[in-house]
Amino acid sequence: MSKYKVTAVIVNYNKEPYISQCIESVINQSLQPIEIIIVDDGSTDNSCIISSRYAAAHPHVRYLTQENKGVSSARNKGLSYAQGEYVAFLDADDYVPADAYERLYKAAVKSDADTAIGNFECFNECRTWHLAYMKKVFAKGLPAVRHISTHQELHLTPSVSNKLFRREWLLQQKIVFQENLQIGEDLLFAQNALHLSNKTAMCDYPVLYYRVNEEEQTLSKQATLAFFEQLVLVQKELKQFYHPLHRQNGLVHIEKRQLDFFLSSLFRKAAAFSKEQLHELLTVSHAFVHILTEKSLLDQLDSRNRLLSQIIIQKDYEPFVKLLSSFCKDSFTNELVQQDQKVYSKLVEEYPAYAPWLEIHSLQAEHRIEVIRLEGANLTIGGYAFVKGLSTEDIQKELVFKSKMETKIISLENELRTDVSYLFAHNKINYHHAGFQTITINLVNLLQNGSWNVFLRLKAGGKAVDEPLQVILAQLRNHAKPNITHNVEVSASFSANSQMSVRVKKVNFLEKCISKLTGIKRAVRYDVSFLKKRDYHTFSAIVLYKLFNRLYRNKSIWLIGERKDTAQDNSYHLYTYIRTNHKHQNAYYVIDKNAEDYQRIKHLGNIVHFNSLKHTLYLLVSHKTINSYSEASNMYTTAYKNIIKYYPEWQQNEKVFIQHGVIGVSRVNHVLHKNRMNYSQFVVSSPFEKKHIVKEFGYENKEVVVTGLARWDALQDTSKGKEILVMPTWRNWIKTEKQLFESDYWNRYMSLFKNPDFKRILEERDLTVTFFPHYQMQQLIESFPVLGERIRIARQGEETVQSLLKRHSILITDYSTVSFDFAYMNKPVFFYQFDYDEFYSKHYNEGPINHKKDLFGERAEEEQILIDLLEKHPASANQRAKQISNYIIKEEGRSHSQLLFQQLSGGK
């Protein structure tokens, strides 16, 4: 009988910052007794001192040392000293949850398994995440006890640190780590153990927190020939191990993984090789491909990797160098081209000799259904679809209904969707015509009685792709509840992967009654579920709506809001106008009662507290909902979202978007498209903007109204000529405070504020600066640095944006649409655009207004140029400006709020 249930072997090499956390996490395990063996692999930092102190203080902690021989040697040494029933391996920069080994041990003992596997989480200083492949390892429906020979998914988890191994069994089978390997040692050990074990117990629980240290320079992160030679050696060892097992099916899975890794590593690392080294790399790559047992894997690769593998097989040096260098420079996309009724990877234009391997025999389609409704016999459907990699200019789309006996086809008209090119191809492939116009079909007139599967058919290059139509969102699916009309029931159903089918069936009176009763029972179960969960807010809102919705709808309620904690933007100014001039209108403003802006607006009355029961009820019964931001993100309660998810037909309000900026600098149709937001009215600032919205956002002319922004009514210049406002917009790739402080975005502005010439200009001209960080920046930073006597930080809630704009005489911004507000008052704007290309590829898609040429202020990409422009101001300011009237309207005698109110109230 073993003295310890588990021995944890911790290998350390210069992990001083992390080793205490690792050791503590094992010492504090809920499983007892447990043995800890720390093997120091020749560390040169203080981690060895830390380890020895733990060993001195705890009798069950043992400290061993060796010269630097690598992790495999260190693990083998720890294994040779281990006394536990099971053994675990851990790296000193990782750590484990308190009950990790208890869970793994119990799972192994319960099933008498030689091996056990747990889940794990990756982390760094910024975030925590799960690896996608582990979802396959722990997919629903898989047994708790498995064997790798019959469960392919176990090949996906090569690490040894999320596993337990029966110690005596490892010794009997002579399973050890290959000490001549620096890469793939985990993979070989795990493959060996999982194949030779009697069974493997599974534990779908995080048993490891795996640190991802980007700065660590291990062999796997280095671009060296040795890295690739090690992969060849791993491949040889795998082949030798599998041969006597006669389990070639298993080798296919692991070879596929290794082949993908080898080829992707070539593209990642080749840029660091000289031309002479690339000759050697080609030879090593040829050896790797030659070793593969399953050559059929080469045919399953994507076009880029298929081309590379064929170049390697033929040892074609020039194309090898050209291909790797091209992809290192990101010169190619996944674009496809049509030639002679065939479809090829665009690579064929550069490598025509390899055309047979670049032909695409199976096209892949992508689609999204954004609109679906089943009303009576009428099915309404809209969205987009495209063939991956292929320009949509010549793509034909059809909606196809298939039964066992026949097929019905409806042609679809293409619709402009520039957002799809941005979302799926970073504008490198033309998916502009991926959309299809929303269409309504009478299913009773089209289809015979029976069940019909629904497909989207895309035709390209003499080929047709039939893509099963999927409706992902439950709220959309609930728009397609069964309907009975003229003794015919039309219903839609959705499979486990959301594929849609429809059924047309004649029904008698009894079947009608049964169908209605079924619908009522389903609704009652849904309603009562909130009562069972003690969600009285949602349940009460449902009951109140069912009792009083007609009464409240007759009140013509307008519900107005912005973000839940603000009253500053167009919504606030419109509401102020209505409450001052049209009190007869049942308008209500939604805001959190604890928000600082609440005090600014409560005197106007008709305030609805955010997330109150009244708020949810008014969302359900309102005639109009009006917001200057995304309505769903900023105005909806959780209860309301739950309700309309199941009862989407209750959402009968007219949704009005009155904006918080001028659209055109950035393309935001991926956010605001008609199919996504379904606004009844879309308010814009100029005919130019209206044309853009109608062309690319899916709205009709009558749905887009030109009134200007309500907040412009209060724009009165109160500046005294001595104030500079610095107000940049956000960068959505920044997620944490650490990322912010390390970003070029932050450092550029800090450098500007510290620049001696900038400070000199402030002193000489007696100027002051107000830096107003973006809302998102203020959410990340607790305290800002002191920037000097003449530079002040303005925090959210201290002063409204509009007040800042009015009392400052100069604006420095980057891409923010507050520049339009500032220019509206005929005051100078300076655009500091140091990351133009990055911003318009990672944050937003560039719009029809060219920010380099078409705006109304001086522009600088470098700090010194900006300072030079400020030095020359006012003499040279706005010399290259365009007329602000191109992008905004001003109408004498009527305010923007008045124009907007008249549009909302039907022109009265």
mmCIF file of C-alpha atoms in Angstrom, residues 17-299:
data_model
loop_
_atom_site.group_PDB
_atom_site.id
_atom_site.type_symbol
_atom_site.label_atom_id
_atom_site.label_comp_id
_atom_site.label_asym_id
_atom_site.label_seq_id
_atom_site.Cartn_x
_atom_site.Cartn_y
_atom_site.Cartn_z
ATOM 1 C CA PRO A 17 8.280 34.771 -9.779
ATOM 2 C CA TYR A 18 5.825 31.865 -9.901
ATOM 3 C CA ILE A 19 7.150 28.877 -7.963
ATOM 4 C CA SER A 20 5.686 29.837 -4.571
ATOM 5 C CA GLN A 21 2.186 29.990 -6.025
ATOM 6 C CA CYS A 22 2.723 26.594 -7.657
ATOM 7 C CA ILE A 23 4.023 24.868 -4.526
ATOM 8 C CA GLU A 24 1.399 26.462 -2.270
ATOM 9 C CA SER A 25 -1.376 25.263 -4.591
ATOM 10 C CA VAL A 26 -0.178 21.655 -4.178
ATOM 11 C CA ILE A 27 0.495 21.898 -0.435
ATOM 12 C CA ASN A 28 -3.068 23.146 0.093
ATOM 13 C CA GLN A 29 -4.731 20.326 -1.837
ATOM 14 C CA SER A 30 -7.886 18.898 -0.303
ATOM 15 C CA LEU A 31 -6.554 15.406 -1.074
ATOM 16 C CA GLN A 32 -4.334 14.089 1.726
ATOM 17 C CA PRO A 33 -1.828 12.562 2.142
ATOM 18 C CA ILE A 34 0.001 13.912 -0.895
ATOM 19 C CA GLU A 35 3.718 13.889 -1.741
ATOM 20 C CA ILE A 36 5.462 16.785 -3.444
ATOM 21 C CA ILE A 37 8.775 16.326 -5.231
ATOM 22 C CA ILE A 38 10.406 19.491 -6.554
ATOM 23 C CA VAL A 39 13.136 18.824 -9.109
ATOM 24 C CA ASP A 40 15.341 21.820 -9.849
ATOM 25 C CA ASP A 41 16.850 21.572 -13.327
ATOM 26 C CA GLY A 42 19.922 23.735 -12.734
ATOM 27 C CA SER A 43 18.223 27.050 -11.926
ATOM 28 C CA THR A 44 20.369 30.165 -11.666
ATOM 29 C CA ASP A 45 17.823 32.410 -9.921
ATOM 30 C CA ASN A 46 16.438 32.324 -6.362
ATOM 31 C CA SER A 47 13.764 29.726 -7.122
ATOM 32 C CA CYS A 48 16.051 26.976 -5.787
ATOM 33 C CA ILE A 49 16.273 28.781 -2.430
ATOM 34 C CA ILE A 50 12.475 29.119 -2.303
ATOM 35 C CA SER A 51 12.048 25.409 -3.085
ATOM 36 C CA SER A 52 14.504 24.276 -0.423
ATOM 37 C CA ARG A 53 12.718 26.376 2.208
ATOM 38 C CA TYR A 54 9.419 24.663 1.443
ATOM 39 C CA ALA A 55 11.118 21.260 1.690
ATOM 40 C CA ALA A 56 12.596 22.183 5.064
ATOM 41 C CA ALA A 57 9.250 23.342 6.413
ATOM 42 C CA HIS A 58 7.082 20.433 5.173
ATOM 43 C CA PRO A 59 7.960 16.753 5.715
ATOM 44 C CA HIS A 60 5.963 15.640 2.658
ATOM 45 C CA VAL A 61 7.878 18.025 0.335
ATOM 46 C CA ARG A 62 11.131 16.721 -1.147
ATOM 47 C CA TYR A 63 13.682 18.875 -2.984
ATOM 48 C CA LEU A 64 15.999 17.364 -5.623
ATOM 49 C CA THR A 65 18.560 19.080 -7.843
ATOM 50 C CA GLN A 66 20.412 18.266 -11.041
ATOM 51 C CA GLU A 67 22.469 19.985 -13.714
ATOM 52 C CA ASN A 68 20.411 21.523 -16.496
ATOM 53 C CA LYS A 69 19.371 18.505 -18.579
ATOM 54 C CA GLY A 70 15.849 19.485 -19.594
ATOM 55 C CA VAL A 71 12.330 18.875 -18.367
ATOM 56 C CA SER A 72 12.226 15.207 -19.461
ATOM 57 C CA SER A 73 15.266 14.275 -17.398
ATOM 58 C CA ALA A 74 13.904 16.198 -14.401
ATOM 59 C CA ARG A 75 10.519 14.475 -14.589
ATOM 60 C CA ASN A 76 12.131 11.057 -14.862
ATOM 61 C CA LYS A 77 14.219 11.809 -11.785
ATOM 62 C CA GLY A 78 11.120 12.854 -9.842
ATOM 63 C CA LEU A 79 9.278 9.747 -11.005
ATOM 64 C CA SER A 80 12.124 7.511 -9.785
ATOM 65 C CA TYR A 81 11.766 8.944 -6.256
ATOM 66 C CA ALA A 82 7.949 9.026 -6.169
ATOM 67 C CA GLN A 83 6.029 6.914 -3.642
ATOM 68 C CA GLY A 84 2.433 7.869 -4.428
ATOM 69 C CA GLU A 85 -0.245 5.539 -5.745
ATOM 70 C CA TYR A 86 -0.658 7.951 -8.664
ATOM 71 C CA VAL A 87 1.742 10.531 -10.018
ATOM 72 C CA ALA A 88 1.092 13.993 -11.487
ATOM 73 C CA PHE A 89 3.483 16.297 -13.342
ATOM 74 C CA LEU A 90 3.462 20.057 -12.949
ATOM 75 C CA ASP A 91 5.591 22.918 -14.276
ATOM 76 C CA ALA A 92 6.651 25.485 -11.712
ATOM 77 C CA ASP A 93 4.968 28.417 -13.440
ATOM 78 C CA ASP A 94 1.556 26.702 -13.428
ATOM 79 C CA TYR A 95 -0.655 25.918 -10.457
ATOM 80 C CA VAL A 96 -3.658 23.775 -9.558
ATOM 81 C CA PRO A 97 -7.064 24.369 -7.924
ATOM 82 C CA ALA A 98 -7.417 23.229 -4.313
ATOM 83 C CA ASP A 99 -9.461 20.124 -5.163
ATOM 84 C CA ALA A 100 -7.757 19.222 -8.459
ATOM 85 C CA TYR A 101 -5.987 16.054 -7.366
ATOM 86 C CA GLU A 102 -8.873 14.897 -5.205
ATOM 87 C CA ARG A 103 -11.198 15.019 -8.202
ATOM 88 C CA LEU A 104 -8.716 13.266 -10.492
ATOM 89 C CA TYR A 105 -7.835 10.659 -7.862
ATOM 90 C CA LYS A 106 -11.454 9.809 -7.076
ATOM 91 C CA ALA A 107 -12.268 9.489 -10.780
ATOM 92 C CA ALA A 108 -9.312 7.136 -11.307
ATOM 93 C CA VAL A 109 -9.953 4.998 -8.209
ATOM 94 C CA LYS A 110 -13.698 4.748 -8.869
ATOM 95 C CA SER A 111 -13.101 3.113 -12.258
ATOM 96 C CA ASP A 112 -9.770 1.459 -11.343
ATOM 97 C CA ALA A 113 -8.148 3.375 -14.227
ATOM 98 C CA ASP A 114 -4.455 3.572 -14.960
ATOM 99 C CA THR A 115 -4.859 7.123 -16.270
ATOM 100 C CA ALA A 116 -7.157 10.077 -15.614
ATOM 101 C CA ILE A 117 -7.656 13.286 -17.588
ATOM 102 C CA GLY A 118 -8.984 16.621 -16.326
ATOM 103 C CA ASN A 119 -9.839 19.900 -18.002
ATOM 104 C CA PHE A 120 -7.704 23.032 -17.671
ATOM 105 C CA GLU A 121 -7.699 26.783 -18.143
ATOM 106 C CA CYS A 122 -5.049 28.948 -19.784
ATOM 107 C CA PHE A 123 -4.215 32.348 -18.349
ATOM 108 C CA ASN A 124 -1.881 35.286 -18.642
ATOM 109 C CA GLU A 125 -1.768 38.648 -16.912
ATOM 110 C CA CYS A 126 -4.713 39.897 -18.965
ATOM 111 C CA ARG A 127 -7.250 37.109 -19.212
ATOM 112 C CA THR A 128 -8.298 33.498 -18.670
ATOM 113 C CA TRP A 129 -9.573 31.214 -21.419
ATOM 114 C CA HIS A 130 -10.307 27.619 -22.420
ATOM 115 C CA LEU A 131 -8.773 25.905 -25.433
ATOM 116 C CA ALA A 132 -11.347 25.050 -28.084
ATOM 117 C CA TYR A 133 -10.147 21.475 -28.584
ATOM 118 C CA MET A 134 -10.890 20.590 -24.954
ATOM 119 C CA LYS A 135 -14.581 21.088 -25.680
ATOM 120 C CA LYS A 136 -14.322 18.071 -27.984
ATOM 121 C CA VAL A 137 -12.560 16.058 -25.277
ATOM 122 C CA PHE A 138 -15.399 16.756 -22.835
ATOM 123 C CA ALA A 139 -18.310 16.954 -25.267
ATOM 124 C CA LYS A 140 -21.746 16.081 -23.920
ATOM 125 C CA GLY A 141 -22.765 12.462 -24.238
ATOM 126 C CA LEU A 142 -19.272 10.993 -24.061
ATOM 127 C CA PRO A 143 -18.663 8.357 -21.357
ATOM 128 C CA ALA A 144 -16.832 9.084 -18.115
ATOM 129 C CA VAL A 145 -14.450 6.163 -18.744
ATOM 130 C CA ARG A 146 -12.824 5.706 -22.157
ATOM 131 C CA HIS A 147 -9.834 4.360 -24.059
ATOM 132 C CA ILE A 148 -7.862 6.209 -26.717
ATOM 133 C CA SER A 149 -8.171 3.295 -29.167
ATOM 134 C CA THR A 150 -11.931 3.816 -29.396
ATOM 135 C CA HIS A 151 -12.203 7.529 -28.578
ATOM 136 C CA GLN A 152 -10.322 9.688 -31.073
ATOM 137 C CA GLU A 153 -10.843 12.869 -29.078
ATOM 138 C CA LEU A 154 -8.274 11.745 -26.496
ATOM 139 C CA HIS A 155 -5.576 12.387 -29.093
ATOM 140 C CA LEU A 156 -6.353 16.100 -28.697
ATOM 141 C CA THR A 157 -4.886 16.445 -25.210
ATOM 142 C CA PRO A 158 -1.096 15.882 -25.354
ATOM 143 C CA SER A 159 -0.152 17.619 -22.086
ATOM 144 C CA VAL A 160 0.789 15.488 -19.066
ATOM 145 C CA SER A 161 0.013 18.250 -16.550
ATOM 146 C CA ASN A 162 -3.772 17.717 -16.619
ATOM 147 C CA LYS A 163 -3.473 13.973 -15.992
ATOM 148 C CA LEU A 164 -2.835 11.335 -13.329
ATOM 149 C CA PHE A 165 -0.846 8.141 -13.976
ATOM 150 C CA ARG A 166 -0.770 5.016 -11.819
ATOM 151 C CA ARG A 167 2.858 4.918 -10.629
ATOM 152 C CA GLU A 168 3.442 1.149 -10.319
ATOM 153 C CA TRP A 169 1.910 0.627 -13.732
ATOM 154 C CA LEU A 170 4.218 3.262 -15.313
ATOM 155 C CA LEU A 171 7.216 1.410 -13.874
ATOM 156 C CA GLN A 172 5.911 -1.971 -15.089
ATOM 157 C CA GLN A 173 5.334 -0.633 -18.609
ATOM 158 C CA LYS A 174 8.667 1.238 -18.531
ATOM 159 C CA ILE A 175 6.957 4.449 -19.598
ATOM 160 C CA VAL A 176 9.338 7.372 -19.206
ATOM 161 C CA PHE A 177 10.006 10.698 -20.858
ATOM 162 C CA GLN A 178 12.326 10.738 -23.888
ATOM 163 C CA GLU A 179 15.328 12.710 -22.647
ATOM 164 C CA ASN A 180 16.620 13.430 -26.148
ATOM 165 C CA LEU A 181 13.500 15.484 -26.895
ATOM 166 C CA GLN A 182 12.906 19.129 -26.049
ATOM 167 C CA ILE A 183 9.682 19.320 -28.060
ATOM 168 C CA GLY A 184 6.897 16.755 -28.043
ATOM 169 C CA GLU A 185 8.047 14.980 -24.883
ATOM 170 C CA ASP A 186 4.567 15.385 -23.363
ATOM 171 C CA LEU A 187 2.935 14.099 -26.513
ATOM 172 C CA LEU A 188 4.990 10.903 -26.667
ATOM 173 C CA PHE A 189 4.576 10.170 -22.951
ATOM 174 C CA ALA A 190 0.813 10.780 -23.073
ATOM 175 C CA GLN A 191 0.356 8.703 -26.242
ATOM 176 C CA ASN A 192 2.314 5.846 -24.708
ATOM 177 C CA ALA A 193 0.422 5.968 -21.428
ATOM 178 C CA LEU A 194 -3.063 6.359 -22.885
ATOM 179 C CA HIS A 195 -2.597 3.486 -25.344
ATOM 180 C CA LEU A 196 -1.117 1.063 -22.797
ATOM 181 C CA SER A 197 -3.481 1.943 -19.929
ATOM 182 C CA ASN A 198 -6.420 -0.313 -19.131
ATOM 183 C CA LYS A 199 -8.810 2.632 -19.234
ATOM 184 C CA THR A 200 -8.879 6.407 -18.819
ATOM 185 C CA ALA A 201 -11.146 8.176 -16.323
ATOM 186 C CA MET A 202 -12.440 11.592 -17.355
ATOM 187 C CA CYS A 203 -12.934 14.590 -15.058
ATOM 188 C CA ASP A 204 -14.605 17.604 -16.691
ATOM 189 C CA TYR A 205 -13.303 20.079 -14.149
ATOM 190 C CA PRO A 206 -10.320 22.467 -14.260
ATOM 191 C CA VAL A 207 -7.419 20.599 -12.622
ATOM 192 C CA LEU A 208 -4.718 22.906 -13.970
ATOM 193 C CA TYR A 209 -4.177 26.619 -14.483
ATOM 194 C CA TYR A 210 -1.701 26.809 -17.361
ATOM 195 C CA ARG A 211 0.345 30.004 -17.600
ATOM 196 C CA VAL A 212 0.940 31.335 -21.120
ATOM 197 C CA ASN A 213 4.161 33.317 -20.919
ATOM 198 C CA GLU A 214 4.783 35.023 -24.262
ATOM 199 C CA GLU A 215 8.193 36.336 -23.152
ATOM 200 C CA GLU A 216 9.616 32.921 -22.292
ATOM 201 C CA GLN A 217 12.215 31.802 -24.855
ATOM 202 C CA THR A 218 11.780 28.025 -25.049
ATOM 203 C CA LEU A 219 12.825 26.000 -28.080
ATOM 204 C CA SER A 220 9.219 25.771 -29.258
ATOM 205 C CA LYS A 221 9.113 29.577 -29.511
ATOM 206 C CA GLN A 222 12.454 29.932 -31.266
ATOM 207 C CA ALA A 223 12.910 29.967 -35.027
ATOM 208 C CA THR A 224 15.737 27.450 -35.338
ATOM 209 C CA LEU A 225 16.499 24.413 -37.458
ATOM 210 C CA ALA A 226 16.712 22.395 -34.224
ATOM 211 C CA PHE A 227 13.014 23.048 -33.594
ATOM 212 C CA PHE A 228 12.028 21.387 -36.871
ATOM 213 C CA GLU A 229 14.581 18.595 -36.461
ATOM 214 C CA GLN A 230 12.978 17.809 -33.111
ATOM 215 C CA LEU A 231 9.581 17.519 -34.802
ATOM 216 C CA VAL A 232 11.070 15.021 -37.265
ATOM 217 C CA LEU A 233 12.468 13.037 -34.353
ATOM 218 C CA VAL A 234 9.083 13.069 -32.602
ATOM 219 C CA GLN A 235 7.479 11.770 -35.805
ATOM 220 C CA LYS A 236 9.996 8.890 -35.991
ATOM 221 C CA GLU A 237 9.343 7.972 -32.354
ATOM 222 C CA LEU A 238 5.588 8.017 -32.883
ATOM 223 C CA LYS A 239 5.899 5.712 -35.877
ATOM 224 C CA GLN A 240 8.108 3.273 -33.965
ATOM 225 C CA PHE A 241 5.692 3.263 -31.036
ATOM 226 C CA TYR A 242 2.567 2.678 -33.141
ATOM 227 C CA HIS A 243 3.965 -0.008 -35.423
ATOM 228 C CA PRO A 244 3.828 -2.924 -32.930
ATOM 229 C CA LEU A 245 0.447 -1.772 -31.587
ATOM 230 C CA HIS A 246 -1.303 -2.314 -34.953
ATOM 231 C CA ARG A 247 -3.457 0.748 -34.289
ATOM 232 C CA GLN A 248 -2.877 2.689 -37.496
ATOM 233 C CA ASN A 249 -6.265 4.395 -37.153
ATOM 234 C CA GLY A 250 -4.944 6.143 -34.066
ATOM 235 C CA LEU A 251 -1.771 7.220 -35.830
ATOM 236 C CA VAL A 252 -3.861 9.024 -38.470
ATOM 237 C CA HIS A 253 -5.234 11.406 -35.856
ATOM 238 C CA ILE A 254 -1.924 12.221 -34.239
ATOM 239 C CA GLU A 255 -0.132 12.530 -37.589
ATOM 240 C CA LYS A 256 -2.765 14.993 -38.755
ATOM 241 C CA ARG A 257 -2.154 17.090 -35.676
ATOM 242 C CA GLN A 258 1.618 16.981 -36.124
ATOM 243 C CA LEU A 259 1.421 17.750 -39.852
ATOM 244 C CA ASP A 260 -0.756 20.804 -39.253
ATOM 245 C CA PHE A 261 1.609 21.981 -36.531
ATOM 246 C CA PHE A 262 4.728 21.447 -38.667
ATOM 247 C CA LEU A 263 3.347 23.360 -41.674
ATOM 248 C CA SER A 264 1.925 26.215 -39.616
ATOM 249 C CA SER A 265 5.293 26.500 -37.820
ATOM 250 C CA LEU A 266 7.027 26.874 -41.179
ATOM 251 C CA PHE A 267 4.864 29.885 -42.020
ATOM 252 C CA ARG A 268 5.326 31.411 -38.558
ATOM 253 C CA LYS A 269 9.070 30.978 -38.256
ATOM 254 C CA ALA A 270 10.514 31.019 -41.797
ATOM 255 C CA ALA A 271 11.065 34.792 -41.822
ATOM 256 C CA ALA A 272 13.921 34.361 -39.334
ATOM 257 C CA PHE A 273 15.899 31.993 -41.605
ATOM 258 C CA SER A 274 18.611 33.018 -44.046
ATOM 259 C CA LYS A 275 18.545 31.703 -47.618
ATOM 260 C CA GLU A 276 21.232 29.141 -46.763
ATOM 261 C CA GLN A 277 19.242 27.964 -43.742
ATOM 262 C CA LEU A 278 16.118 27.701 -45.863
ATOM 263 C CA HIS A 279 17.927 25.100 -47.998
ATOM 264 C CA GLU A 280 18.463 23.017 -44.874
ATOM 265 C CA LEU A 281 14.914 23.681 -43.706
ATOM 266 C CA LEU A 282 13.543 22.342 -46.998
ATOM 267 C CA THR A 283 15.582 19.153 -46.516
ATOM 268 C CA VAL A 284 14.285 18.714 -42.963
ATOM 269 C CA SER A 285 10.710 19.396 -44.138
ATOM 270 C CA HIS A 286 11.083 16.784 -46.888
ATOM 271 C CA ALA A 287 12.211 14.257 -44.272
ATOM 272 C CA PHE A 288 9.174 15.024 -42.112
ATOM 273 C CA VAL A 289 6.684 14.534 -44.958
ATOM 274 C CA HIS A 290 8.491 11.393 -46.090
ATOM 275 C CA ILE A 291 8.102 9.823 -42.625
ATOM 276 C CA LEU A 292 4.318 10.220 -42.631
ATOM 277 C CA THR A 293 2.513 6.898 -42.685
ATOM 278 C CA GLU A 294 -0.762 8.343 -43.937
ATOM 279 C CA LYS A 295 0.077 10.261 -47.126
ATOM 280 C CA SER A 296 -3.661 10.750 -47.731
ATOM 281 C CA LEU A 297 -3.508 13.475 -45.054
ATOM 282 C CA LEU A 298 -1.814 15.725 -47.624
ATOM 283 C CA ASP A 299 -4.968 15.712 -49.749
#
